[in-house]
């Protein structure tokens, strides 16, 4: 297909029109553009919709770790594999709020509470709702990722003050069955619909580097962009290595340029969504991260650990953003940025 024919740029504001009818041929045409043309298009869309010199900072806390009944082949927290992660109970309320307070002081604008559940039990949901309300009162945006939700659970979380629900599709519909067997892609799409109908904003993306083809990565982006509404946040995770999980048999670290291309295509297909360069930044050079920001990534997780795996040190992130002249809530944080 001729690249000029990919109509990402019709409508009143050329680079802001939201489309939900992306075809594979259009998606591949964008992905295969000469790199300078692709980045130019992604930057154009980015600048029409966001401050290009600003990134968002989210902080993660595992409020209930390990022992998960699902069999996601990449995950350290699944009870099906022995990745050396100790299973814990749901954290104490005060400990969660104290961690959120520290995350805010360290420069986070959003606080995401994650639990290794297939779905929350009613009693646990009450406790999480209390945590959400208290975190919201600190002046942080709130996010939770608790597995599958019923419509009623989604409504209760929204009423408690939850802003975002994270629930990833993880990969393409075609590759999905090679990674997870205990819940279907349709289960995930149903939970996303319940979150949406309850008034929650949706955070939904996936993982690359598990052995999928480029076509699977694009299939995942098509799935996300063709949802009835684009997720407000799109986390792109590069697989963070975990021992003893099945993904070790297929994993292949993506070509860095392929990652940048994928971010650029996500930016073009979902113009108003925040694209988060999520797990896997520990393996990325400063230069690669800079290219991802140029391609339209505008959010990161801060903090030395994600859930069970490593993330770059906050001082390194602050120094990188400072060198790039990119503003973030880290600028207002209490921790001083080392000079460069
Ligand atoms: N248990 C909940 C669920 O799966 O919906 C919430 C937490 S789960 C850890 C959230 C997401 O983190 C997964 O869907 C997956 O995309 C990502 N993830 C998990 N382990 C990862 C890893 N080792 N590397 C990169 N991303 C990972
Ligand atoms: C998302 O897409 N990435 C975050 C968050 N949503 C919950 C989780 C990354 C987890 C990385 C693996 C770990 O630390 O265990
Ligand atoms: Fe459980 Fe979530 Fe890990 Fe899957 S990704 S095993 S659902 S914690």
XYZ file of C-alpha atoms and ligand atoms in Angstrom:
390
model
C 0.000 0.000 0.000
C 1.163 3.534 -0.773
C 2.081 5.262 2.511
C 0.378 8.481 1.438
C -2.889 6.562 1.254
C -2.872 5.797 4.983
C -5.421 8.322 6.098
C -4.326 9.082 9.604
C -4.532 12.710 8.615
C -7.992 13.641 7.488
C -10.615 15.508 9.476
C -10.657 18.944 11.054
C -7.534 18.625 13.102
C -5.454 16.418 10.823
C -3.481 14.603 13.468
C -6.144 14.255 16.140
C -8.891 12.279 14.459
C -9.707 9.129 16.385
C -10.122 6.073 14.177
C -11.352 2.624 15.160
C -11.105 0.945 11.773
C -7.393 0.339 11.329
C -6.591 -2.398 8.827
C -3.572 -4.665 8.896
C -2.326 -3.314 5.604
C -2.468 0.310 6.866
C -0.783 -0.655 10.142
C 2.022 -2.501 8.326
C 2.466 0.383 5.893
C 2.982 2.795 8.763
C 5.335 0.415 10.575
C 7.472 -0.055 7.455
C 7.799 3.626 6.556
C 11.356 4.919 6.275
C 12.345 5.630 9.873
C 12.629 9.443 9.443
C 9.168 9.596 7.832
C 7.659 7.440 10.575
C 9.156 9.566 13.356
C 8.071 12.766 11.593
C 4.480 11.512 11.401
C 4.521 10.335 15.019
C 5.975 13.673 16.192
C 3.356 15.571 14.201
C 0.546 13.629 15.857
C 2.230 13.912 19.246
C 2.616 17.686 19.044
C -1.034 18.165 18.015
C -2.228 16.331 21.095
C 0.369 16.658 23.866
C 3.111 18.859 25.184
C 6.068 17.096 23.489
C 8.430 18.089 26.287
C 6.510 16.532 29.171
C 6.232 12.969 30.489
C 3.975 11.523 33.149
C 5.350 9.541 36.093
C 3.461 6.621 37.594
C 4.429 4.576 40.610
C 3.537 0.927 41.146
C 2.929 -1.014 44.324
C 2.251 -4.718 44.558
C -0.423 -4.731 47.282
C -0.801 -8.532 47.026
C 2.116 -10.489 45.616
C 2.415 -14.010 44.186
C 0.346 -17.174 44.466
C -1.803 -16.187 41.471
C -3.975 -18.964 39.993
C -3.533 -17.700 36.412
C -0.840 -19.254 34.209
C 0.494 -16.166 32.341
C 3.736 -17.593 30.949
C 5.763 -14.428 31.531
C 4.836 -13.741 35.143
C 6.834 -14.251 38.333
C 3.643 -14.220 40.391
C 1.870 -17.203 38.881
C 1.485 -20.148 41.285
C 2.097 -22.435 38.269
C 5.855 -21.650 38.211
C 8.601 -21.390 40.796
C 10.127 -17.997 40.076
C 11.243 -17.579 43.691
C 8.583 -14.992 44.601
C 7.086 -15.361 48.065
C 3.287 -15.148 48.136
C 1.913 -12.507 50.507
C -1.488 -11.472 51.843
C -3.165 -8.194 50.910
C -1.075 -5.395 52.430
C -2.172 -3.464 55.441
C -4.082 -0.233 54.681
C -1.664 2.124 56.446
C 1.401 0.585 54.757
C -0.163 1.182 51.331
C -1.027 4.799 52.120
C 2.433 5.474 53.532
C 3.987 4.048 50.348
C 1.714 6.252 48.247
C 2.755 9.302 50.263
C 6.426 8.476 49.656
C 5.755 7.914 45.933
C 4.178 11.371 45.720
C 7.159 12.926 47.488
C 9.468 11.087 45.080
C 7.706 12.637 42.059
C 4.871 10.292 41.075
C 1.636 11.754 39.716
C -0.237 8.436 39.594
C -0.233 5.529 42.031
C -1.101 2.075 40.713
C -2.058 -0.689 43.136
C -1.534 -4.176 41.714
C -2.789 -7.490 43.066
C -1.924 -10.986 41.856
C -5.519 -12.162 41.645
C -7.611 -13.821 38.950
C -10.350 -11.503 40.238
C -10.949 -9.728 43.552
C -13.062 -11.360 46.275
C -15.809 -9.128 47.645
C -14.172 -8.610 51.058
C -10.829 -7.786 49.460
C -12.505 -5.345 47.109
C -13.922 -3.412 50.079
C -10.407 -3.074 51.452
C -8.994 -1.972 48.089
C -11.806 0.607 47.762
C -10.738 2.095 51.113
C -7.130 2.230 49.886
C -8.209 3.927 46.648
C -10.154 6.614 48.542
C -7.222 7.312 50.860
C -4.685 7.487 48.007
C -6.982 9.836 46.096
C -7.132 12.109 49.156
C -3.349 12.482 48.971
C -3.857 14.236 45.627
C -2.586 11.383 43.471
C -4.285 9.941 40.415
C -5.370 6.416 41.281
C -4.995 3.232 39.250
C -5.607 -0.399 40.169
C -4.970 -3.717 38.470
C -6.734 -6.560 40.241
C -7.575 -9.021 37.457
C -11.065 -9.561 36.047
C -13.900 -7.344 37.339
C -17.670 -7.729 37.359
C -19.675 -4.636 36.322
C -20.624 -4.090 39.987
C -17.001 -4.291 41.188
C -16.006 -1.752 38.544
C -18.767 0.593 39.719
C -17.674 0.256 43.355
C -14.073 1.075 42.481
C -15.203 4.110 40.511
C -17.370 5.294 43.405
C -14.384 4.927 45.742
C -12.385 7.382 43.625
C -10.532 5.128 41.194
C -9.447 7.006 38.073
C -7.873 4.230 35.941
C -8.186 0.458 35.669
C -5.184 -1.395 34.220
C -5.992 -4.625 32.441
C -3.737 -5.603 29.546
C -4.547 -7.599 26.439
C -0.837 -8.557 26.587
C -0.347 -9.625 22.942
C -2.136 -10.349 19.657
C -5.244 -12.549 19.604
C -3.212 -15.081 17.557
C -0.247 -15.340 19.983
C -2.335 -15.084 23.158
C -3.038 -18.830 23.493
C 0.695 -19.603 23.519
C 1.139 -17.448 26.643
C -2.030 -17.808 28.749
C -4.575 -20.635 28.935
C -6.513 -19.875 32.148
C -8.461 -16.898 30.802
C -9.351 -15.862 27.297
C -8.804 -12.673 25.373
C -12.593 -12.250 25.412
C -12.537 -12.374 29.257
C -10.119 -9.453 29.165
C -12.176 -7.504 26.661
C -15.248 -8.037 28.856
C -13.433 -6.629 31.907
C -12.304 -3.618 29.875
C -15.946 -3.018 28.882
C -17.077 -3.273 32.522
C -14.426 -0.738 33.561
C -15.427 1.588 30.742
C -19.158 1.326 31.468
C -18.512 2.145 35.138
C -16.842 5.427 34.113
C -13.268 4.314 34.753
C -10.479 5.385 32.428
C -8.749 2.412 30.848
C -5.053 1.558 30.945
C -4.432 -1.291 28.518
C -1.405 -2.501 26.598
C 0.857 -5.508 26.530
C 4.291 -7.084 26.414
C 6.844 -7.527 23.677
C 9.912 -9.749 23.720
C 8.118 -13.026 24.483
C 8.927 -14.581 21.109
C 6.061 -12.986 19.192
C 6.457 -11.780 15.600
C 6.326 -8.119 14.583
C 2.907 -9.001 13.100
C 1.710 -9.935 16.606
C 2.858 -6.596 18.005
C 0.948 -4.817 15.258
C -2.036 -7.116 15.814
C -2.051 -6.027 19.448
C -1.967 -2.346 18.457
C -4.831 -2.912 15.993
C -6.847 -4.630 18.718
C -6.287 -1.673 21.092
C -6.916 1.032 18.493
C -10.073 -0.684 17.221
C -11.690 -0.982 20.674
C -14.887 1.116 20.949
C -12.782 3.763 22.749
C -8.988 4.001 22.803
C -7.465 3.225 26.201
C -6.448 6.517 27.835
C -3.138 4.864 28.800
C -1.273 2.316 26.694
C 1.573 0.596 28.567
C 4.155 -1.034 26.300
C 6.152 -3.481 28.419
C 9.320 -5.194 27.241
C 9.491 -8.573 28.974
C 11.447 -8.276 32.227
C 13.294 -11.547 32.681
C 11.911 -13.907 35.289
C 13.373 -17.323 36.030
C 11.502 -20.601 35.623
C 8.582 -19.284 33.559
C 7.690 -20.763 30.144
C 8.429 -17.557 28.237
C 12.140 -18.271 28.808
C 11.848 -20.920 26.073
C 10.749 -18.434 23.420
C 11.864 -14.993 24.646
C 13.877 -12.782 22.297
C 14.806 -9.212 23.198
C 13.320 -6.998 20.443
C 15.538 -5.013 18.105
C 15.632 -1.527 19.702
C 14.625 0.131 16.426
C 11.625 -2.227 16.241
C 10.571 -0.987 19.684
C 10.795 2.644 18.548
C 8.790 1.836 15.402
C 6.124 0.172 17.513
C 5.851 3.172 19.855
C 5.562 5.501 16.849
C 2.771 3.386 15.333
C 0.953 3.315 18.686
C 1.208 7.108 18.852
C -0.202 7.532 15.338
C -3.027 5.015 15.779
C -4.085 6.290 19.232
C -3.328 10.030 18.996
C -4.766 11.091 22.330
C -3.640 8.127 24.439
C -0.726 8.399 26.824
C 1.828 5.776 25.734
C 3.844 4.428 28.630
C 7.321 2.994 28.168
C 6.716 0.468 30.934
C 8.631 -2.634 32.051
C 11.981 -3.406 30.446
C 13.538 0.063 30.705
C 16.283 -1.540 32.806
C 17.635 -3.045 29.561
C 17.360 0.172 27.523
C 20.098 2.704 26.947
C 19.418 6.379 27.532
C 19.594 6.860 23.760
C 16.913 4.229 23.105
C 14.606 5.777 25.691
C 15.199 9.208 24.120
C 14.144 7.789 20.727
C 11.021 6.306 22.320
C 10.111 9.740 23.732
C 10.665 11.245 20.254
C 8.383 8.557 18.814
C 5.600 9.580 21.196
C 6.068 7.752 24.493
C 5.039 10.152 27.250
C 4.849 8.195 30.462
C 7.163 6.018 32.569
C 7.022 4.056 35.785
C 9.364 5.482 38.385
C 10.767 3.631 41.399
C 13.531 1.073 41.710
C 11.187 -1.920 41.465
C 8.053 -2.543 39.430
C 6.167 -5.429 41.064
C 8.803 -8.120 41.449
C 11.409 -6.977 38.892
C 13.813 -4.069 38.536
C 13.248 -0.627 37.097
C 15.933 2.066 36.592
C 16.874 4.094 39.675
C 14.855 7.303 39.983
C 18.057 9.368 39.998
C 18.981 7.934 36.584
C 15.503 8.738 35.224
C 15.592 12.256 36.618
C 19.048 12.823 35.126
C 17.973 11.472 31.712
C 14.848 13.650 31.555
C 16.925 16.616 32.686
C 19.516 16.016 29.924
C 16.674 15.837 27.389
C 14.967 18.958 28.757
C 11.800 16.923 29.289
C 9.681 18.093 32.198
C 7.969 15.665 34.575
C 6.583 15.655 38.110
C 10.089 14.531 39.130
C 11.092 18.200 38.753
C 8.993 19.064 41.795
C 10.077 16.036 43.791
C 11.914 16.350 47.059
C 14.839 14.226 45.776
C 17.483 16.422 44.177
C 18.575 15.632 40.631
C 22.322 15.013 40.428
C 24.098 17.564 38.189
C 25.292 16.427 34.749
N -2.938 -9.751 38.020
C -3.414 -8.627 37.312
C -3.606 -8.907 35.850
O -2.823 -9.664 35.259
O -4.525 -8.349 35.267
C -2.581 -7.387 37.493
C -1.081 -7.413 37.567
S -0.217 -8.011 36.143
C 1.384 -8.182 36.804
C -0.180 -6.629 35.053
C 0.571 -6.743 33.748
O 1.970 -6.669 33.965
C 0.417 -8.010 32.919
O -0.783 -8.040 32.209
C 1.599 -7.921 31.990
O 1.272 -7.194 30.816
C 2.633 -7.142 32.814
N 3.749 -8.003 33.222
C 3.721 -8.993 34.141
N 4.929 -9.589 34.266
C 5.762 -8.965 33.403
C 7.135 -9.119 33.062
N 7.893 -10.050 33.618
N 7.655 -8.283 32.142
C 6.894 -7.335 31.566
N 5.587 -7.144 31.836
C 5.020 -7.950 32.740
C 1.740 -2.777 33.151
O 1.411 -2.786 31.947
N 2.983 -2.936 33.586
C 3.032 -2.942 35.037
C 1.571 -2.567 35.406
N 0.897 -2.610 34.156
C 0.875 -3.299 36.464
C 3.549 -4.202 35.595
C 4.951 -4.522 35.113
C 5.361 -5.740 35.834
C 6.750 -6.148 35.511
C 7.066 -7.451 36.109
C 7.255 -7.465 37.594
O 7.819 -6.510 38.178
O 6.888 -8.478 38.214
Fe -1.566 -13.406 37.857
Fe -1.503 -11.003 36.672
Fe 0.730 -12.497 36.867
Fe -1.184 -13.262 35.204
S 0.014 -11.366 35.072
S -0.081 -14.592 36.667
S -3.001 -12.649 36.328
S -0.415 -11.599 38.548
